[in-house]
mmCIF file of C-alpha atoms in Angstrom:
data_model
loop_
_atom_site.group_PDB
_atom_site.id
_atom_site.type_symbol
_atom_site.label_atom_id
_atom_site.label_comp_id
_atom_site.label_asym_id
_atom_site.label_seq_id
_atom_site.Cartn_x
_atom_site.Cartn_y
_atom_site.Cartn_z
ATOM 1 C CA UNK A 1 29.036 -23.131 15.608
ATOM 2 C CA UNK A 2 25.538 -21.748 15.250
ATOM 3 C CA UNK A 3 23.570 -22.033 12.011
ATOM 4 C CA UNK A 4 22.698 -19.172 9.672
ATOM 5 C CA UNK A 5 19.128 -19.369 10.920
ATOM 6 C CA UNK A 6 20.317 -18.838 14.490
ATOM 7 C CA UNK A 7 22.842 -16.186 13.510
ATOM 8 C CA UNK A 8 20.261 -14.106 11.648
ATOM 9 C CA UNK A 9 17.850 -14.523 14.567
ATOM 10 C CA UNK A 10 20.466 -12.990 16.861
ATOM 11 C CA UNK A 11 21.089 -10.246 14.316
ATOM 12 C CA UNK A 12 17.354 -9.467 14.439
ATOM 13 C CA UNK A 13 17.345 -9.366 18.227
ATOM 14 C CA UNK A 14 20.374 -7.106 18.126
ATOM 15 C CA UNK A 15 18.413 -4.548 16.108
ATOM 16 C CA UNK A 16 16.396 -3.912 19.251
ATOM 17 C CA UNK A 17 19.403 -3.992 21.564
ATOM 18 C CA UNK A 18 18.181 -7.215 23.095
ATOM 19 C CA UNK A 19 20.838 -9.760 22.112
ATOM 20 C CA UNK A 20 22.762 -11.021 25.133
ATOM 21 C CA UNK A 21 26.537 -10.846 25.462
ATOM 22 C CA UNK A 22 26.915 -14.556 24.702
ATOM 23 C CA UNK A 23 24.629 -14.258 21.714
ATOM 24 C CA UNK A 24 26.649 -11.373 20.337
ATOM 25 C CA UNK A 25 29.888 -13.375 20.679
ATOM 26 C CA UNK A 26 28.315 -16.313 18.877
ATOM 27 C CA UNK A 27 27.048 -14.019 16.149
ATOM 28 C CA UNK A 28 30.386 -12.277 15.638
ATOM 29 C CA UNK A 29 32.175 -15.590 15.392
ATOM 30 C CA UNK A 30 29.673 -16.793 12.816
ATOM 31 C CA UNK A 31 29.991 -13.566 10.835
ATOM 32 C CA UNK A 32 33.755 -13.983 10.535
ATOM 33 C CA UNK A 33 33.145 -17.182 8.610
ATOM 34 C CA UNK A 34 29.904 -16.546 6.757
ATOM 35 C CA UNK A 35 29.614 -13.874 4.101
ATOM 36 C CA UNK A 36 25.883 -14.410 3.545
ATOM 37 C CA UNK A 37 25.110 -13.626 7.146
ATOM 38 C CA UNK A 38 27.532 -10.704 6.994
ATOM 39 C CA UNK A 39 25.460 -9.343 4.140
ATOM 40 C CA UNK A 40 22.290 -10.022 6.105
ATOM 41 C CA UNK A 41 23.595 -8.181 9.153
ATOM 42 C CA UNK A 42 24.607 -5.137 7.152
ATOM 43 C CA UNK A 43 21.284 -5.066 5.352
ATOM 44 C CA UNK A 44 19.511 -5.525 8.654
ATOM 45 C CA UNK A 45 21.186 -2.392 10.031
ATOM 46 C CA UNK A 46 20.161 -0.552 6.910
ATOM 47 C CA UNK A 47 16.563 -1.774 7.217
ATOM 48 C CA UNK A 48 16.433 -0.583 10.820
ATOM 49 C CA UNK A 49 17.603 2.794 9.640
ATOM 50 C CA UNK A 50 14.915 3.143 6.991
ATOM 51 C CA UNK A 51 12.292 1.815 9.398
ATOM 52 C CA UNK A 52 13.237 4.504 11.894
ATOM 53 C CA UNK A 53 13.005 7.078 9.147
ATOM 54 C CA UNK A 54 9.852 5.999 7.369
ATOM 55 C CA UNK A 55 7.794 3.954 9.774
ATOM 56 C CA UNK A 56 5.796 6.828 11.121
ATOM 57 C CA UNK A 57 3.203 6.239 13.686
ATOM 58 C CA UNK A 58 -0.010 6.766 11.811
ATOM 59 C CA UNK A 59 -1.993 5.484 14.790
ATOM 60 C CA UNK A 60 -1.629 8.693 16.725
ATOM 61 C CA UNK A 61 -3.607 10.629 14.173
ATOM 62 C CA UNK A 62 -6.234 7.965 13.581
ATOM 63 C CA UNK A 63 -9.512 8.725 15.306
ATOM 64 C CA UNK A 64 -13.057 7.535 15.305
ATOM 65 C CA UNK A 65 -15.107 9.853 13.147
ATOM 66 C CA UNK A 66 -18.169 11.480 14.685
ATOM 67 C CA UNK A 67 -20.436 9.427 12.452
ATOM 68 C CA UNK A 68 -18.763 6.240 13.655
ATOM 69 C CA UNK A 69 -19.336 7.247 17.252
ATOM 70 C CA UNK A 70 -22.986 7.981 16.508
ATOM 71 C CA UNK A 71 -23.392 4.530 14.995
ATOM 72 C CA UNK A 72 -21.720 3.019 18.007
ATOM 73 C CA UNK A 73 -23.985 5.025 20.307
ATOM 74 C CA UNK A 74 -27.073 3.825 18.481
ATOM 75 C CA UNK A 75 -26.051 0.180 18.531
ATOM 76 C CA UNK A 76 -25.361 0.411 22.213
ATOM 77 C CA UNK A 77 -28.703 2.105 22.833
ATOM 78 C CA UNK A 78 -30.561 -0.755 21.159
ATOM 79 C CA UNK A 79 -28.790 -3.226 23.402
ATOM 80 C CA UNK A 80 -29.398 -1.185 26.517
ATOM 81 C CA UNK A 81 -33.080 -1.060 25.626
ATOM 82 C CA UNK A 82 -33.254 -4.832 24.993
ATOM 83 C CA UNK A 83 -31.585 -5.426 28.289
ATOM 84 C CA UNK A 84 -33.915 -3.234 30.305
ATOM 85 C CA UNK A 85 -36.987 -4.735 28.612
ATOM 86 C CA UNK A 86 -35.860 -8.251 29.402
ATOM 87 C CA UNK A 87 -35.108 -7.626 33.011
ATOM 88 C CA UNK B 1 -32.207 6.216 35.129
ATOM 89 C CA UNK B 2 -31.684 7.527 38.603
ATOM 90 C CA UNK B 3 -28.272 6.192 39.525
ATOM 91 C CA UNK B 4 -26.973 6.664 42.990
ATOM 92 C CA UNK B 5 -24.189 9.161 43.249
ATOM 93 C CA UNK B 6 -21.716 6.384 43.785
ATOM 94 C CA UNK B 7 -18.148 6.473 42.459
ATOM 95 C CA UNK B 8 -17.961 3.171 40.675
ATOM 96 C CA UNK B 9 -21.274 2.628 39.030
ATOM 97 C CA UNK B 10 -21.664 1.684 35.387
ATOM 98 C CA UNK B 11 -23.390 4.148 33.143
ATOM 99 C CA UNK B 12 -23.537 2.494 29.730
ATOM 100 C CA UNK B 13 -25.464 5.420 28.306
ATOM 101 C CA UNK B 14 -22.330 7.511 28.692
ATOM 102 C CA UNK B 15 -19.797 4.986 27.449
ATOM 103 C CA UNK B 16 -19.393 6.124 23.874
ATOM 104 C CA UNK B 17 -19.147 9.706 24.944
ATOM 105 C CA UNK B 18 -16.645 9.072 27.715
ATOM 106 C CA UNK B 19 -14.569 6.128 26.582
ATOM 107 C CA UNK B 20 -14.840 5.532 22.812
ATOM 108 C CA UNK B 21 -11.761 7.643 22.078
ATOM 109 C CA UNK B 22 -9.663 6.197 24.883
ATOM 110 C CA UNK B 23 -10.522 2.627 23.967
ATOM 111 C CA UNK B 24 -10.062 3.244 20.251
ATOM 112 C CA UNK B 25 -6.674 4.778 20.875
ATOM 113 C CA UNK B 26 -5.683 1.824 23.002
ATOM 114 C CA UNK B 27 -6.836 -0.637 20.347
ATOM 115 C CA UNK B 28 -5.424 1.107 17.260
ATOM 116 C CA UNK B 29 -1.877 1.252 18.625
ATOM 117 C CA UNK B 30 -2.083 -2.494 19.076
ATOM 118 C CA UNK B 31 -3.889 -3.753 16.000
ATOM 119 C CA UNK B 32 -2.890 -1.014 13.583
ATOM 120 C CA UNK B 33 -6.106 -1.107 11.641
ATOM 121 C CA UNK B 34 -8.958 1.358 11.896
ATOM 122 C CA UNK B 35 -11.808 -1.074 11.254
ATOM 123 C CA UNK B 36 -10.494 -3.797 13.517
ATOM 124 C CA UNK B 37 -9.927 -1.260 16.285
ATOM 125 C CA UNK B 38 -13.450 0.073 15.855
ATOM 126 C CA UNK B 39 -14.928 -3.429 15.990
ATOM 127 C CA UNK B 40 -12.946 -4.213 19.120
ATOM 128 C CA UNK B 41 -14.297 -1.097 20.816
ATOM 129 C CA UNK B 42 -17.827 -2.056 19.871
ATOM 130 C CA UNK B 43 -17.370 -5.617 21.113
ATOM 131 C CA UNK B 44 -15.952 -4.247 24.337
ATOM 132 C CA UNK B 45 -19.029 -2.104 24.947
ATOM 133 C CA UNK B 46 -21.392 -4.953 24.133
ATOM 134 C CA UNK B 47 -19.499 -7.412 26.327
ATOM 135 C CA UNK B 48 -19.437 -4.850 29.092
ATOM 136 C CA UNK B 49 -23.167 -4.433 28.808
ATOM 137 C CA UNK B 50 -23.766 -8.169 28.856
ATOM 138 C CA UNK B 51 -21.487 -8.619 31.825
ATOM 139 C CA UNK B 52 -22.418 -5.511 33.718
ATOM 140 C CA UNK B 53 -23.682 -7.545 36.650
ATOM 141 C CA UNK B 54 -20.152 -8.818 37.120
ATOM 142 C CA UNK B 55 -18.910 -5.326 37.753
ATOM 143 C CA UNK B 56 -18.061 -5.160 41.432
ATOM 144 C CA UNK B 57 -17.306 -1.480 41.577
ATOM 145 C CA UNK B 58 -13.780 -2.101 42.796
ATOM 146 C CA UNK B 59 -12.150 -0.645 39.716
ATOM 147 C CA UNK B 60 -13.227 2.432 37.849
ATOM 148 C CA UNK B 61 -15.531 2.031 34.912
ATOM 149 C CA UNK B 62 -12.686 2.957 32.576
ATOM 150 C CA UNK B 63 -10.251 0.408 34.017
ATOM 151 C CA UNK B 64 -12.942 -2.220 33.829
ATOM 152 C CA UNK B 65 -13.686 -1.500 30.170
ATOM 153 C CA UNK B 66 -9.991 -1.511 29.293
ATOM 154 C CA UNK B 67 -9.574 -4.897 30.931
ATOM 155 C CA UNK B 68 -12.349 -6.196 28.693
ATOM 156 C CA UNK B 69 -10.688 -4.636 25.657
ATOM 157 C CA UNK B 70 -7.390 -6.312 26.593
ATOM 158 C CA UNK B 71 -9.151 -9.673 26.503
ATOM 159 C CA UNK B 72 -10.589 -8.803 23.091
ATOM 160 C CA UNK B 73 -7.132 -7.974 21.783
ATOM 161 C CA UNK B 74 -5.749 -11.328 22.946
ATOM 162 C CA UNK B 75 -8.739 -13.051 21.330
ATOM 163 C CA UNK B 76 -8.094 -11.132 18.124
ATOM 164 C CA UNK B 77 -4.446 -12.133 18.166
ATOM 165 C CA UNK B 78 -5.329 -15.792 18.743
ATOM 166 C CA UNK B 79 -7.805 -15.647 15.908
ATOM 167 C CA UNK B 80 -5.288 -14.310 13.389
ATOM 168 C CA UNK B 81 -2.737 -16.765 14.766
ATOM 169 C CA UNK B 82 -4.923 -19.789 14.212
ATOM 170 C CA UNK B 83 -6.910 -18.679 11.177
ATOM 171 C CA UNK B 84 -7.412 -21.504 8.728
ATOM 172 C CA UNK B 85 -5.136 -21.338 5.730
ATOM 173 C CA UNK B 86 -3.136 -18.609 7.412
ATOM 174 C CA UNK B 87 -0.130 -17.341 5.576
ATOM 175 C CA UNK B 88 3.177 -18.311 7.072
ATOM 176 C CA UNK B 89 6.585 -16.877 6.363
ATOM 177 C CA UNK B 90 8.529 -19.253 4.153
ATOM 178 C CA UNK B 91 11.882 -19.741 5.827
ATOM 179 C CA UNK B 92 14.911 -19.079 3.580
ATOM 180 C CA UNK B 93 16.885 -21.877 5.258
ATOM 181 C CA UNK B 94 17.135 -25.634 4.818
ATOM 182 C CA UNK B 95 14.624 -27.084 7.258
ATOM 183 C CA UNK B 96 16.281 -30.492 7.670
ATOM 184 C CA UNK B 97 19.142 -32.666 6.525
ATOM 185 C CA UNK B 98 22.835 -31.983 6.756
ATOM 186 C CA UNK B 99 22.441 -28.345 5.751
ATOM 187 C CA UNK B 100 19.676 -27.607 8.259
ATOM 188 C CA UNK B 101 19.711 -23.926 9.188
ATOM 189 C CA UNK B 102 21.908 -22.856 6.248
ATOM 190 C CA UNK B 103 20.710 -20.438 3.570
ATOM 191 C CA UNK B 104 18.841 -21.973 0.656
ATOM 192 C CA UNK B 105 20.814 -21.109 -2.464
ATOM 193 C CA UNK B 106 17.928 -19.163 -4.014
ATOM 194 C CA UNK B 107 17.424 -17.096 -0.857
ATOM 195 C CA UNK B 108 20.989 -16.039 -0.171
ATOM 196 C CA UNK B 109 21.155 -12.262 0.460
ATOM 197 C CA UNK B 110 22.339 -10.479 -2.662
ATOM 198 C CA UNK B 111 24.729 -7.572 -2.748
ATOM 199 C CA UNK B 112 22.836 -4.313 -2.377
ATOM 200 C CA UNK B 113 25.860 -2.244 -3.191
ATOM 201 C CA UNK B 114 26.785 1.156 -1.876
ATOM 202 C CA UNK B 115 23.637 2.545 -3.337
ATOM 203 C CA UNK B 116 21.879 1.455 -0.194
ATOM 204 C CA UNK B 117 23.091 4.483 1.710
ATOM 205 C CA UNK B 118 22.332 6.879 -1.083
ATOM 206 C CA UNK B 119 18.857 5.545 -1.576
ATOM 207 C CA UNK B 120 17.798 6.182 1.971
ATOM 208 C CA UNK B 121 16.386 9.541 0.915
ATOM 209 C CA UNK B 122 13.658 8.382 -1.331
ATOM 210 C CA UNK B 123 9.903 8.474 -1.295
ATOM 211 C CA UNK B 124 9.689 5.424 -3.527
ATOM 212 C CA UNK B 125 11.589 3.488 -0.930
ATOM 213 C CA UNK B 126 8.924 4.365 1.599
ATOM 214 C CA UNK B 127 6.294 2.923 -0.739
ATOM 215 C CA UNK B 128 8.247 -0.321 -1.074
ATOM 216 C CA UNK B 129 8.667 -0.486 2.684
ATOM 217 C CA UNK B 130 4.938 -0.001 3.249
ATOM 218 C CA UNK B 131 4.087 -2.666 0.684
ATOM 219 C CA UNK B 132 6.517 -5.116 2.225
ATOM 220 C CA UNK B 133 5.141 -4.575 5.728
ATOM 221 C CA UNK B 134 1.611 -4.892 4.396
ATOM 222 C CA UNK B 135 2.579 -8.216 2.771
ATOM 223 C CA UNK B 136 3.567 -9.757 6.098
ATOM 224 C CA UNK B 137 1.155 -12.345 7.481
ATOM 225 C CA UNK B 138 -1.206 -10.654 9.985
ATOM 226 C CA UNK B 139 0.283 -12.188 13.080
ATOM 227 C CA UNK B 140 3.813 -11.222 12.091
ATOM 228 C CA UNK B 141 2.751 -7.753 11.077
ATOM 229 C CA UNK B 142 1.009 -7.118 14.382
ATOM 230 C CA UNK B 143 3.919 -8.255 16.540
ATOM 231 C CA UNK B 144 6.527 -6.603 14.330
ATOM 232 C CA UNK B 145 4.737 -3.251 14.467
ATOM 233 C CA UNK B 146 4.184 -3.424 18.213
ATOM 234 C CA UNK B 147 7.903 -3.885 18.619
ATOM 235 C CA UNK B 148 9.254 -1.683 15.851
ATOM 236 C CA UNK B 149 6.713 1.087 15.461
ATOM 237 C CA UNK B 150 5.070 1.340 18.867
ATOM 238 C CA UNK B 151 8.323 0.471 20.641
ATOM 239 C CA UNK B 152 6.641 -1.699 23.205
ATOM 240 C CA UNK B 153 8.946 -3.523 25.608
ATOM 241 C CA UNK B 154 9.236 -7.209 24.755
ATOM 242 C CA UNK B 155 7.862 -8.170 28.122
ATOM 243 C CA UNK B 156 4.814 -6.018 27.616
ATOM 244 C CA UNK B 157 4.058 -7.539 24.220
ATOM 245 C CA UNK B 158 4.380 -11.020 25.701
ATOM 246 C CA UNK B 159 1.963 -10.080 28.472
ATOM 247 C CA UNK B 160 -0.542 -8.386 26.240
ATOM 248 C CA UNK B 161 -0.656 -11.138 23.651
ATOM 249 C CA UNK B 162 -0.074 -13.960 26.102
ATOM 250 C CA UNK B 163 2.939 -15.349 24.235
ATOM 251 C CA UNK B 164 6.405 -16.408 25.394
ATOM 252 C CA UNK B 165 9.564 -14.440 24.793
ATOM 253 C CA UNK B 166 11.009 -17.067 22.465
ATOM 254 C CA UNK B 167 7.718 -17.017 20.604
ATOM 255 C CA UNK B 168 8.034 -13.261 20.201
ATOM 256 C CA UNK B 169 11.544 -13.459 18.783
ATOM 257 C CA UNK B 170 10.674 -16.254 16.375
ATOM 258 C CA UNK B 171 7.892 -14.057 14.995
ATOM 259 C CA UNK B 172 10.150 -10.982 14.734
ATOM 260 C CA UNK B 173 12.852 -13.102 13.092
ATOM 261 C CA UNK B 174 10.441 -14.401 10.472
ATOM 262 C CA UNK B 175 9.000 -10.959 9.863
ATOM 263 C CA UNK B 176 12.439 -9.449 9.291
ATOM 264 C CA UNK B 177 13.552 -12.316 7.051
ATOM 265 C CA UNK B 178 10.561 -11.783 4.818
ATOM 266 C CA UNK B 179 10.907 -8.013 4.975
ATOM 267 C CA UNK B 180 14.545 -8.140 3.890
ATOM 268 C CA UNK B 181 13.792 -10.403 0.973
ATOM 269 C CA UNK B 182 10.833 -8.288 -0.080
ATOM 270 C CA UNK B 183 12.903 -5.102 -0.042
ATOM 271 C CA UNK B 184 15.625 -6.825 -2.030
ATOM 272 C CA UNK B 185 13.202 -8.105 -4.650
ATOM 273 C CA UNK B 186 11.269 -4.882 -5.020
ATOM 274 C CA UNK B 187 13.932 -2.301 -4.588
ATOM 275 C CA UNK B 188 17.431 -3.523 -5.238
ATOM 276 C CA UNK B 189 16.681 -5.887 -8.077
ATOM 277 C CA UNK B 190 14.881 -3.294 -10.175
#
C-alpha cells in the first residue's frame, strides 16, 4: 500500500491528466481506506477548478513600455560603442 | 556601419527595435515577472554583443538570440533553485519513522464543507488564490505556473529548465500541498 505522500502526489499528477493507469489504481485503492487523502483529492479537484477559473494569463498583456525599450536601447548603444572603440 | 547585404549578419543596433518584444514575451511567459523578464532580455542582448564573434550565420539572428535567452532562463532557474536560505515547502507528512509518508496530525486536510462549490463565484477567493500562489517559494511558483497557467507540456518544461520528470512532479506536488493548505487556512477557516 502506498503512503499518503505518494497518494497525494498521484492525485496531483492526475489533475493534469498525467497519472498512469497503474498509478490511478494504486490511488483509488488508497482512497478507499484513507479519508484524509479522500478529502485531499476532492479539494484538489476543487482547486483545479478555481485555478482554471481565476488563474488568468496576465503575461499576454504584459509588455515592455516604450521608456523601458529606450533605456535598453541606450544601454546597448554604450556597449556597442565600447566594443567598437576597443577593437 | 556598412554591412554586407547578407542574410545572417548581426545588427546589434537594430536588436531592441526588432527583438525586444519577442524576447520579452518569451521570457515573461516563463518567469512570470516583468522585471526579471526585462533583465533577462537585457542580459541576452549584452551576452549576444559580447559573443557576437561566435555567431556563425547558420541560424537567423532571432533564433540565435532566443537560444541565448533560453540559457539565461535556465541560469535564472538554477539561481532561484540554489539561492542561499531559499524557502522550501514544509511537507505535511512524517518524514521518517514508522509513520513515514502519513499525514502529520496538524496538517490533516479539514472538511471544507459543501460551501466549496458555492464559493467558487467569488472575487475574494481570487485574492486568496493569488496570495497563496505568491507565497510559494520561487522555484515552485515558476514550475507550477508553467504547468498550470501556461499549460506547457511536462516534457517541454523539463527540457527548458533542464530538470528530470520526477523532479518536475516533486515540485508540482509540493506546490499543490502548500497551495491547498494556504487556501484552507485563509479561506475555509475564516
